[in-house]
Structure formats: structure tokens, C-alpha cells
Amino acid sequence: MGRFIIEGGRKLGGRLRVQGAKNSALPILAATVAVGRPCVIHNCPSLTDINSTLEILKALGCEVHRSGGSVSVDSGRMIMNDIPDELMREMRSSIVFLGALLTRTGEAHICAPGGCDIGMRPIDLHFFAMEKLGVSLTEEYGRICCKCAKTKGAKITLSFPSVGATENIILASLRCSGVTTIINAAREPEIVDLAMFLNSCGARISGAGESTVYIEGVERLYPTQYTVMPDRIAACTFMTAAAVTGSDLLLEEVAPNHIAPVLQCFETCGCKIVTSSNRLRITAPDRLNSMGTIRTMPYPGFPTDCQSLIMTMASTAVGTTVICENIFENRFRHAAELNRMGADISVHDKIAVVNGVDRLQGAAVCAHDLRAGAALTVAGLCAQGCTTVDNIHFIDRGYEFFEKNLNYIGAKIKRID
Ligand code: UD1
């Protein structure tokens, strides 16, 4: 499973390039199935979740080649519409293959997806939307069979702005008859990136990034090359590392406008932030201030994926920070691990109260999901002594060369496989 051994208490500094966005690259790669023509996707990060996606593409019969950060996918001669269970269970985002396969072949055979254990994570909204588009769903032996020769444009109102469901509706509607309208769509930058990729193939999607998205069905899609946007959560992770170690760090190839609500928290706790169009410099004080109350919300609110990172920052800040997790119901497991390191955090249902302590102490801790793993590693950077973080395979799902990047800016982290 692997672990990190972190020597805490070192200052960080210098500059770092931020990886391409995992949560954009995954649906864009899945979308190449719907396109049916050769596509080249640049700035794909090197991650185990990307590897799993490429395995699914290969299992479907696509030709896939990877060269550094560029992945070419030709789904022209794809023959399958059945995703093997073991690949489907590797990650939650495999569910977006559903919409892509329906557009391409009119059929998809899948089981329930896997992913980090941060709550129940149902897929009812995806199925509700597919039925609205005229897709018939049947379940046999735990596998779901979805069929529809051609989806029919429909007006779909989501009861919650689910990122994955919005992506799936877009993908399933690319060649629908008429227009599909998504009301209460997710507004995350990754939705905009997916729509821009698809529009570069000839799709007609408008309103992405707003609450109402329109997809006008087209007859054909065309080959394209596309560069994935920067990863906003990875950017925030490195900013957190700088913040808790009182460091000065320059991030390059970052999109500061995607992380506005998080930047506000960094400023509240005393960090100085200077941004330009694709760079961000953070200068942290010796000791952070608490951040008041933080509530995770759908975009453009505070992202749930940064909640564990903010908790690490709040752990050693002066005063009390209250964190309210509104998106996932089981996303505070890192609190107990931070308490092992001397933090003072109490959790009551979806509220965590973090009383800042003077210092964290190195300890043996365990990651239970991807972002928790990153947050515990960052905690290890500012802790006194040595910290070991177990289960780092979670971190490898979402961070490219994580410890190498941190070591490059001054950390001392050893990977034990
Ligand atoms: C995506 C991101 C993930 C992020 C999350 C919220 C990817 C690959 N992952 O996950 O990193 O934490 O958005 O920003 O892009 N829900 C239902 N029924 C559904 C679908 C969702 O009840 O059919 C609920 C979920 O359980 C959760 C909430 O809606 O409580 C948000 O989920 P959703 O936006 O769908 O997240 P994901 O697309 O899974």
C-alpha cells in the first residue's frame, strides 16, 4: 500500500508548476468515446485514476497512446459497450462513461462505480436524468443495462447540482434529437472544460459554468486536440503546504479565478496572495489566524475537496475555526488522524470545531481518502518530528509526483512502497 515518512519543521520555497486537472482530464478522456474520432488530450496528469481511465478505454477497444502529458485516443474502431466490473469499481468517475457510451453506441453495460469512501455517493440523479432522455434502464445480477438508440432532448431539473450527473447528461445529449436543457446544473470549472473540449469537436453546448446548460444535438463530431485546465485542488494543496510552514511559494500554470473562495480563507488567516493570469504567489506568516466559519458548497462556494486541507491549516492557527461539510456525509475521518498529531478537533455530525494548538507532533497516521491523504502529508510538513502517512495509494489517485514536488520546494519526504 505504501507510506510517506515526513521529516517536519522545514521551510518551503521556490516555484512549482501545477499539474493538469484530474477532475477535467477524467471526463474528457471518457468523452473521447462519444466523439468517435481521434483526439489528443494535452496536460493529462500522471495519476493512477488516469491509468484506470486509459484501461477502460482500452477495454472498450479504443487505441490509446500516451507520451508524457499527452494522450491520444482513437475510439473509431471501438467495439465494446460493456465496462468490466473490476475497472468500473476502481473509481467513481467511471460513471461518466455511461453518457459517452450511450451517445456512441446507444447502449452501456456497467456496475455501480467505486471511488473514495467519503459518503454514500448514490447515482440516482444520473439514472433519473438518463430516463428523462429516453434511456431504458434494467438491472440484471448487479449490472445495469442502459439502452436508447438515440436520446431525445429533454428539460432536466437536478435536485442537487451534481458534477458527475451534469457531465453525464451533457455526454448523453451530444447527438440527441432537439435540445437538452439542464436546470440547476453544476457550475464547476471542470464542467466548462468538458464543454470547451466537446465544442472544439463540433458539439453545441452553451451555458456551461452557469446554472442552466443547453446541449443542442449534432449529427457529427470531429477530431480535436485539447489542453486540460490546471488543477485547482492541487494548487490549493501546495498553497496549504506553504501556509502551514510559514513559507513563500510561487505557483505557475494555475487559474487563480477558479479558487476565489479558497483564496479568501488564505487571506483571512494572514497569508499574502498576489496573482496574475496564470501565476500565484503566497507568502505565509509565522503563525496563521483562525478562519471563522467555513461551509463547503457547490461551486462557486468553498470546495469540499479543500475541506481536509483547511482543517490542517486551522489545526495550528490562533483561535477556533468551524467547518461545516455540506456535500459529503462521511468526510471528516482525517479529524481523528489530525488529533493523533496533537490537534484539538471535535466532530458533531457535519460540523467540525477546530481549536488551534501551538504545534502538531509527528505521529503515525492513515489516509482514508485522497484529499485526507494530502492534508495529513501537509500536516506532517509542519509537525515536530517524524510523521508517517499510510495508504498513500489514495494520494497517487490525484497528485502527480506529490512527494517529489514537495521535496523540490524543500520538504523531506521519503516514499516506502
Ligand atoms: C465530483 C468530484 C469530486 C468532488 C465532487 C463535489 C470528479 C471526478 N469528482 O464528484 O472530487 O468532491 O464532485 O465537488 O469530478 N449525489 C446524489 N446522487 C447522485 C449524484 C450525487 O445524491 O446521483 C450527491 C453525492 O452523494 C454528494 C453530492 O451529490 O453528496 C455531490 O456529488 P457530485 O457533485 O455528483 O460529486 P461527484 O461528481 O461524484
Tab-separated table of C-alpha atoms in Angstrom, residues 64-335:
chain	number	residue	atom	x	y	z
A	64	VAL	CA	-4.663	4.689	-26.720
A	65	HIS	CA	-1.136	6.117	-26.725
A	66	ARG	CA	0.493	8.157	-24.016
A	67	SER	CA	3.557	10.323	-24.446
A	68	GLY	CA	4.369	12.376	-21.351
A	69	GLY	CA	1.370	14.541	-20.591
A	70	SER	CA	-0.276	13.951	-23.980
A	71	VAL	CA	-2.729	11.126	-24.525
A	72	SER	CA	-4.125	10.251	-27.929
A	73	VAL	CA	-7.337	8.259	-28.076
A	74	ASP	CA	-8.940	6.931	-31.217
A	75	SER	CA	-12.294	5.388	-30.444
A	76	GLY	CA	-13.113	4.999	-34.170
A	77	ARG	CA	-12.937	1.224	-34.088
A	78	MET	CA	-14.322	0.763	-30.615
A	79	ILE	CA	-16.321	-2.451	-30.368
A	80	MET	CA	-17.471	-2.831	-26.755
A	81	ASN	CA	-20.032	-1.045	-24.617
A	82	ASP	CA	-19.560	-3.185	-21.556
A	83	ILE	CA	-17.140	-1.903	-18.880
A	84	PRO	CA	-15.500	-4.721	-16.863
A	85	ASP	CA	-16.599	-4.611	-13.198
A	86	GLU	CA	-13.062	-4.511	-11.796
A	87	LEU	CA	-12.280	-1.362	-13.840
A	88	MET	CA	-15.638	0.261	-13.072
A	89	ARG	CA	-15.013	-0.204	-9.338
A	90	GLU	CA	-11.604	1.489	-9.448
A	91	MET	CA	-13.064	4.994	-9.298
A	92	ARG	CA	-16.268	6.981	-9.020
A	93	SER	CA	-15.717	8.978	-12.195
A	94	SER	CA	-16.036	5.819	-14.336
A	95	ILE	CA	-19.793	6.591	-14.218
A	96	VAL	CA	-19.354	9.285	-16.918
A	97	PHE	CA	-18.622	6.547	-19.436
A	98	LEU	CA	-22.370	5.888	-19.252
A	99	GLY	CA	-23.331	9.068	-21.147
A	100	ALA	CA	-20.399	8.749	-23.560
A	101	LEU	CA	-21.252	5.124	-24.428
A	102	LEU	CA	-24.939	5.906	-24.913
A	103	THR	CA	-24.110	8.663	-27.389
A	104	ARG	CA	-21.695	6.444	-29.259
A	105	THR	CA	-23.382	3.041	-29.272
A	106	GLY	CA	-26.874	3.554	-27.849
A	107	GLU	CA	-26.057	1.064	-25.119
A	108	ALA	CA	-23.977	0.815	-21.934
A	109	HIS	CA	-23.473	-2.062	-19.508
A	110	ILE	CA	-21.967	-1.098	-16.171
A	111	CYS	CA	-21.948	-1.936	-12.472
A	112	ALA	CA	-22.023	0.634	-9.646
A	113	PRO	CA	-18.796	2.702	-9.637
A	114	GLY	CA	-16.172	2.681	-6.854
A	115	GLY	CA	-14.124	5.591	-5.504
A	116	CYS	CA	-13.072	7.162	-2.195
A	117	ASP	CA	-15.256	6.280	0.791
A	118	ILE	CA	-16.475	9.753	1.747
A	119	GLY	CA	-20.195	9.053	1.933
A	120	MET	CA	-22.946	7.034	0.292
A	121	ARG	CA	-22.370	8.609	-3.129
A	122	PRO	CA	-25.534	7.337	-4.842
A	123	ILE	CA	-26.020	7.594	-8.621
A	124	ASP	CA	-29.782	8.132	-8.608
A	125	LEU	CA	-29.519	11.577	-10.266
A	126	HIS	CA	-27.582	10.068	-13.187
A	127	PHE	CA	-30.283	7.439	-13.738
A	128	PHE	CA	-33.132	9.908	-13.261
A	129	ALA	CA	-31.580	12.097	-15.984
A	130	MET	CA	-30.955	9.180	-18.368
A	131	GLU	CA	-34.597	8.130	-18.096
A	132	LYS	CA	-35.656	11.700	-18.931
A	133	LEU	CA	-33.550	11.407	-22.098
A	134	GLY	CA	-35.484	8.283	-23.058
A	135	VAL	CA	-32.925	5.705	-21.886
A	136	SER	CA	-34.323	2.398	-20.613
A	137	LEU	CA	-32.549	1.027	-17.540
A	138	THR	CA	-32.697	-2.567	-16.384
A	139	GLU	CA	-30.727	-4.349	-13.694
A	140	GLU	CA	-29.506	-7.907	-14.004
A	141	TYR	CA	-27.244	-9.636	-11.493
A	142	GLY	CA	-25.990	-6.289	-10.114
A	143	ARG	CA	-25.188	-4.934	-13.595
A	144	ILE	CA	-27.085	-2.065	-15.102
A	145	CYS	CA	-28.052	-2.219	-18.731
A	146	CYS	CA	-28.864	1.143	-20.364
A	147	LYS	CA	-30.324	1.341	-23.867
A	148	CYS	CA	-31.540	4.061	-26.174
A	149	ALA	CA	-30.992	4.141	-29.948
A	150	LYS	CA	-30.917	7.964	-29.900
A	151	THR	CA	-31.527	10.131	-26.856
A	152	LYS	CA	-34.360	12.658	-27.015
A	153	GLY	CA	-33.650	16.235	-25.950
A	154	ALA	CA	-35.370	16.942	-22.625
A	155	LYS	CA	-35.631	19.510	-19.858
A	156	ILE	CA	-33.908	18.035	-16.802
A	157	THR	CA	-34.039	19.684	-13.399
A	158	LEU	CA	-31.427	18.351	-10.992
A	159	SER	CA	-32.460	18.355	-7.310
A	160	PHE	CA	-28.771	18.948	-6.487
A	161	PRO	CA	-26.098	20.377	-8.836
A	162	SER	CA	-24.172	17.102	-9.109
A	163	VAL	CA	-20.909	17.422	-11.047
A	164	GLY	CA	-20.948	13.858	-12.383
A	165	ALA	CA	-24.651	13.922	-13.293
A	166	THR	CA	-24.216	17.225	-15.180
A	167	GLU	CA	-21.287	15.715	-17.112
A	168	ASN	CA	-23.250	12.562	-17.883
A	169	ILE	CA	-26.262	14.497	-19.181
A	170	ILE	CA	-24.004	16.587	-21.436
A	171	LEU	CA	-22.311	13.464	-22.787
A	172	ALA	CA	-25.552	11.559	-23.319
A	173	SER	CA	-27.134	14.542	-25.138
A	174	LEU	CA	-24.415	15.311	-27.689
A	175	ARG	CA	-26.362	13.712	-30.533
A	176	CYS	CA	-29.859	13.910	-29.086
A	177	SER	CA	-32.768	14.916	-31.234
A	178	GLY	CA	-33.552	18.522	-30.329
A	179	VAL	CA	-32.165	20.354	-27.309
A	180	THR	CA	-31.468	19.178	-23.770
A	181	THR	CA	-31.708	21.780	-21.025
A	182	ILE	CA	-30.140	21.129	-17.619
A	183	ILE	CA	-31.612	23.233	-14.854
A	184	ASN	CA	-29.633	23.527	-11.601
A	185	ALA	CA	-26.533	22.224	-13.383
A	186	ALA	CA	-23.200	22.048	-11.551
A	187	ARG	CA	-21.126	25.156	-12.336
A	188	GLU	CA	-17.634	23.806	-11.581
A	189	PRO	CA	-14.771	24.895	-13.892
A	190	GLU	CA	-14.362	21.218	-14.854
A	191	ILE	CA	-17.834	21.348	-16.472
A	192	VAL	CA	-16.681	24.337	-18.524
A	193	ASP	CA	-13.505	22.486	-19.527
A	194	LEU	CA	-15.504	19.442	-20.665
A	195	ALA	CA	-17.882	21.657	-22.669
A	196	MET	CA	-14.968	23.520	-24.290
A	197	PHE	CA	-13.368	20.235	-25.298
A	198	LEU	CA	-16.638	18.953	-26.762
A	199	ASN	CA	-17.377	22.238	-28.552
A	200	SER	CA	-13.916	22.018	-30.097
A	201	CYS	CA	-15.161	18.701	-31.584
A	202	GLY	CA	-18.257	20.379	-33.038
A	203	ALA	CA	-20.727	19.921	-30.160
A	204	ARG	CA	-23.181	22.754	-29.435
A	205	ILE	CA	-23.130	23.314	-25.695
A	206	SER	CA	-23.905	26.707	-24.208
A	207	GLY	CA	-24.267	27.984	-20.648
A	208	ALA	CA	-21.557	25.726	-19.139
A	209	GLY	CA	-20.411	27.347	-15.887
A	210	GLU	CA	-23.921	28.687	-15.297
A	211	SER	CA	-26.933	27.034	-13.682
A	212	THR	CA	-28.710	26.358	-16.975
A	213	VAL	CA	-26.846	24.451	-19.666
A	214	TYR	CA	-28.177	23.799	-23.188
A	215	ILE	CA	-26.998	20.966	-25.414
A	216	GLU	CA	-28.215	21.054	-28.986
A	217	GLY	CA	-27.794	17.650	-30.600
A	218	VAL	CA	-25.476	17.471	-33.634
A	219	GLU	CA	-25.096	14.813	-36.335
A	220	ARG	CA	-21.317	14.501	-36.253
A	221	LEU	CA	-18.337	15.215	-34.026
A	222	TYR	CA	-14.808	15.839	-35.311
A	223	PRO	CA	-11.186	15.130	-34.297
A	224	THR	CA	-9.543	17.651	-31.997
A	225	GLN	CA	-6.574	18.494	-29.767
A	226	TYR	CA	-7.278	19.980	-26.361
A	227	THR	CA	-5.265	21.095	-23.317
A	228	VAL	CA	-6.720	20.303	-19.879
A	229	MET	CA	-7.025	23.250	-17.473
A	230	PRO	CA	-4.862	23.496	-14.303
A	231	ASP	CA	-5.857	21.524	-11.209
A	232	ARG	CA	-7.417	23.922	-8.716
A	233	ILE	CA	-7.323	21.458	-5.812
A	234	ALA	CA	-3.644	20.618	-6.369
A	235	ALA	CA	-2.921	24.374	-6.417
A	236	CYS	CA	-4.712	24.782	-3.071
A	237	THR	CA	-2.805	21.809	-1.670
A	238	PHE	CA	0.588	23.395	-2.367
A	239	MET	CA	-0.698	26.711	-1.019
A	240	THR	CA	-1.679	24.921	2.198
A	241	ALA	CA	1.801	23.415	2.413
A	242	ALA	CA	3.274	26.916	2.169
A	243	ALA	CA	0.737	28.322	4.654
A	244	VAL	CA	1.383	25.819	7.470
A	245	THR	CA	5.172	26.105	7.155
A	246	GLY	CA	5.278	29.938	7.081
A	247	SER	CA	6.775	29.813	3.576
A	248	ASP	CA	6.860	31.817	0.384
A	249	LEU	CA	5.891	29.924	-2.774
A	250	LEU	CA	5.244	30.787	-6.416
A	251	LEU	CA	2.804	28.577	-8.310
A	252	GLU	CA	2.870	28.551	-12.087
A	253	GLU	CA	0.224	27.376	-14.565
A	254	VAL	CA	-2.552	27.957	-12.094
A	255	ALA	CA	-6.002	29.534	-12.625
A	256	PRO	CA	-6.465	31.919	-9.642
A	257	ASN	CA	-10.059	32.772	-10.673
A	258	HIS	CA	-11.063	29.113	-10.099
A	259	ILE	CA	-10.087	29.249	-6.432
A	260	ALA	CA	-11.507	32.590	-5.320
A	261	PRO	CA	-13.399	31.296	-2.231
A	262	VAL	CA	-10.317	29.421	-1.048
A	263	LEU	CA	-8.049	32.435	-1.609
A	264	GLN	CA	-10.317	34.376	0.732
A	265	CYS	CA	-9.625	31.839	3.527
A	266	PHE	CA	-5.883	32.099	2.977
A	267	GLU	CA	-6.134	35.876	3.265
A	268	THR	CA	-8.308	35.648	6.377
A	269	CYS	CA	-5.679	33.547	8.106
A	270	GLY	CA	-2.952	36.080	7.324
A	271	CYS	CA	-1.353	34.908	4.066
A	272	LYS	CA	-0.472	37.437	1.413
A	273	ILE	CA	-1.588	36.386	-2.058
A	274	VAL	CA	-0.516	38.023	-5.295
A	275	THR	CA	-1.985	36.711	-8.555
A	276	SER	CA	-1.596	37.268	-12.267
A	277	SER	CA	-3.444	35.462	-15.054
A	278	ASN	CA	-1.686	32.115	-14.546
A	279	ARG	CA	0.602	32.580	-11.538
A	280	LEU	CA	0.047	32.859	-7.838
A	281	ARG	CA	2.459	33.804	-5.084
A	282	ILE	CA	1.670	33.020	-1.464
A	283	THR	CA	3.615	34.464	1.455
A	284	ALA	CA	2.583	32.993	4.784
A	285	PRO	CA	3.043	34.465	8.264
A	286	ASP	CA	4.896	32.545	11.008
A	287	ARG	CA	1.560	31.645	12.625
A	288	LEU	CA	-1.835	31.523	10.932
A	289	ASN	CA	-5.050	33.042	12.277
A	290	SER	CA	-8.267	31.061	12.525
A	291	MET	CA	-10.750	31.363	9.671
A	292	GLY	CA	-14.135	31.778	11.377
A	293	THR	CA	-16.766	29.504	9.827
A	294	ILE	CA	-16.220	27.675	6.540
A	295	ARG	CA	-19.067	25.927	4.757
A	296	THR	CA	-18.447	23.589	1.839
A	297	MET	CA	-20.821	24.293	-1.051
A	298	PRO	CA	-21.172	23.530	-4.750
A	299	TYR	CA	-19.077	25.861	-6.962
A	300	PRO	CA	-18.616	28.823	-6.691
A	301	GLY	CA	-18.759	28.059	-2.951
A	302	PHE	CA	-15.922	26.626	-0.876
A	303	PRO	CA	-14.960	23.218	-2.410
A	304	THR	CA	-15.415	20.084	-0.335
A	305	ASP	CA	-12.152	18.790	-1.836
A	306	CYS	CA	-10.274	21.519	0.098
A	307	GLN	CA	-12.026	20.882	3.408
A	308	SER	CA	-9.406	18.496	4.840
A	309	LEU	CA	-6.621	20.888	3.788
A	310	ILE	CA	-8.283	23.823	5.527
A	311	MET	CA	-8.684	21.664	8.632
A	312	THR	CA	-4.935	21.076	8.679
A	313	MET	CA	-4.363	24.835	8.459
A	314	ALA	CA	-6.906	25.523	11.205
A	315	SER	CA	-5.240	22.920	13.465
A	316	THR	CA	-2.305	25.197	14.276
A	317	ALA	CA	-3.966	28.593	13.757
A	318	VAL	CA	-4.573	31.037	16.601
A	319	GLY	CA	-8.199	30.613	17.711
A	320	THR	CA	-11.130	28.462	16.636
A	321	THR	CA	-12.340	27.597	13.137
A	322	VAL	CA	-15.691	25.909	12.499
A	323	ILE	CA	-16.047	23.760	9.382
A	324	CYS	CA	-19.417	22.672	8.056
A	325	GLU	CA	-19.287	19.852	5.469
A	326	ASN	CA	-22.422	20.119	3.341
A	327	ILE	CA	-21.541	17.923	0.350
A	328	PHE	CA	-20.440	14.513	1.643
A	329	GLU	CA	-21.647	12.925	4.878
A	330	ASN	CA	-18.515	10.951	5.763
A	331	ARG	CA	-15.710	13.362	5.042
A	332	PHE	CA	-14.207	14.071	8.472
A	333	ARG	CA	-12.204	10.893	9.037
A	334	HIS	CA	-8.971	12.901	8.830
A	335	ALA	CA	-10.013	14.766	12.023
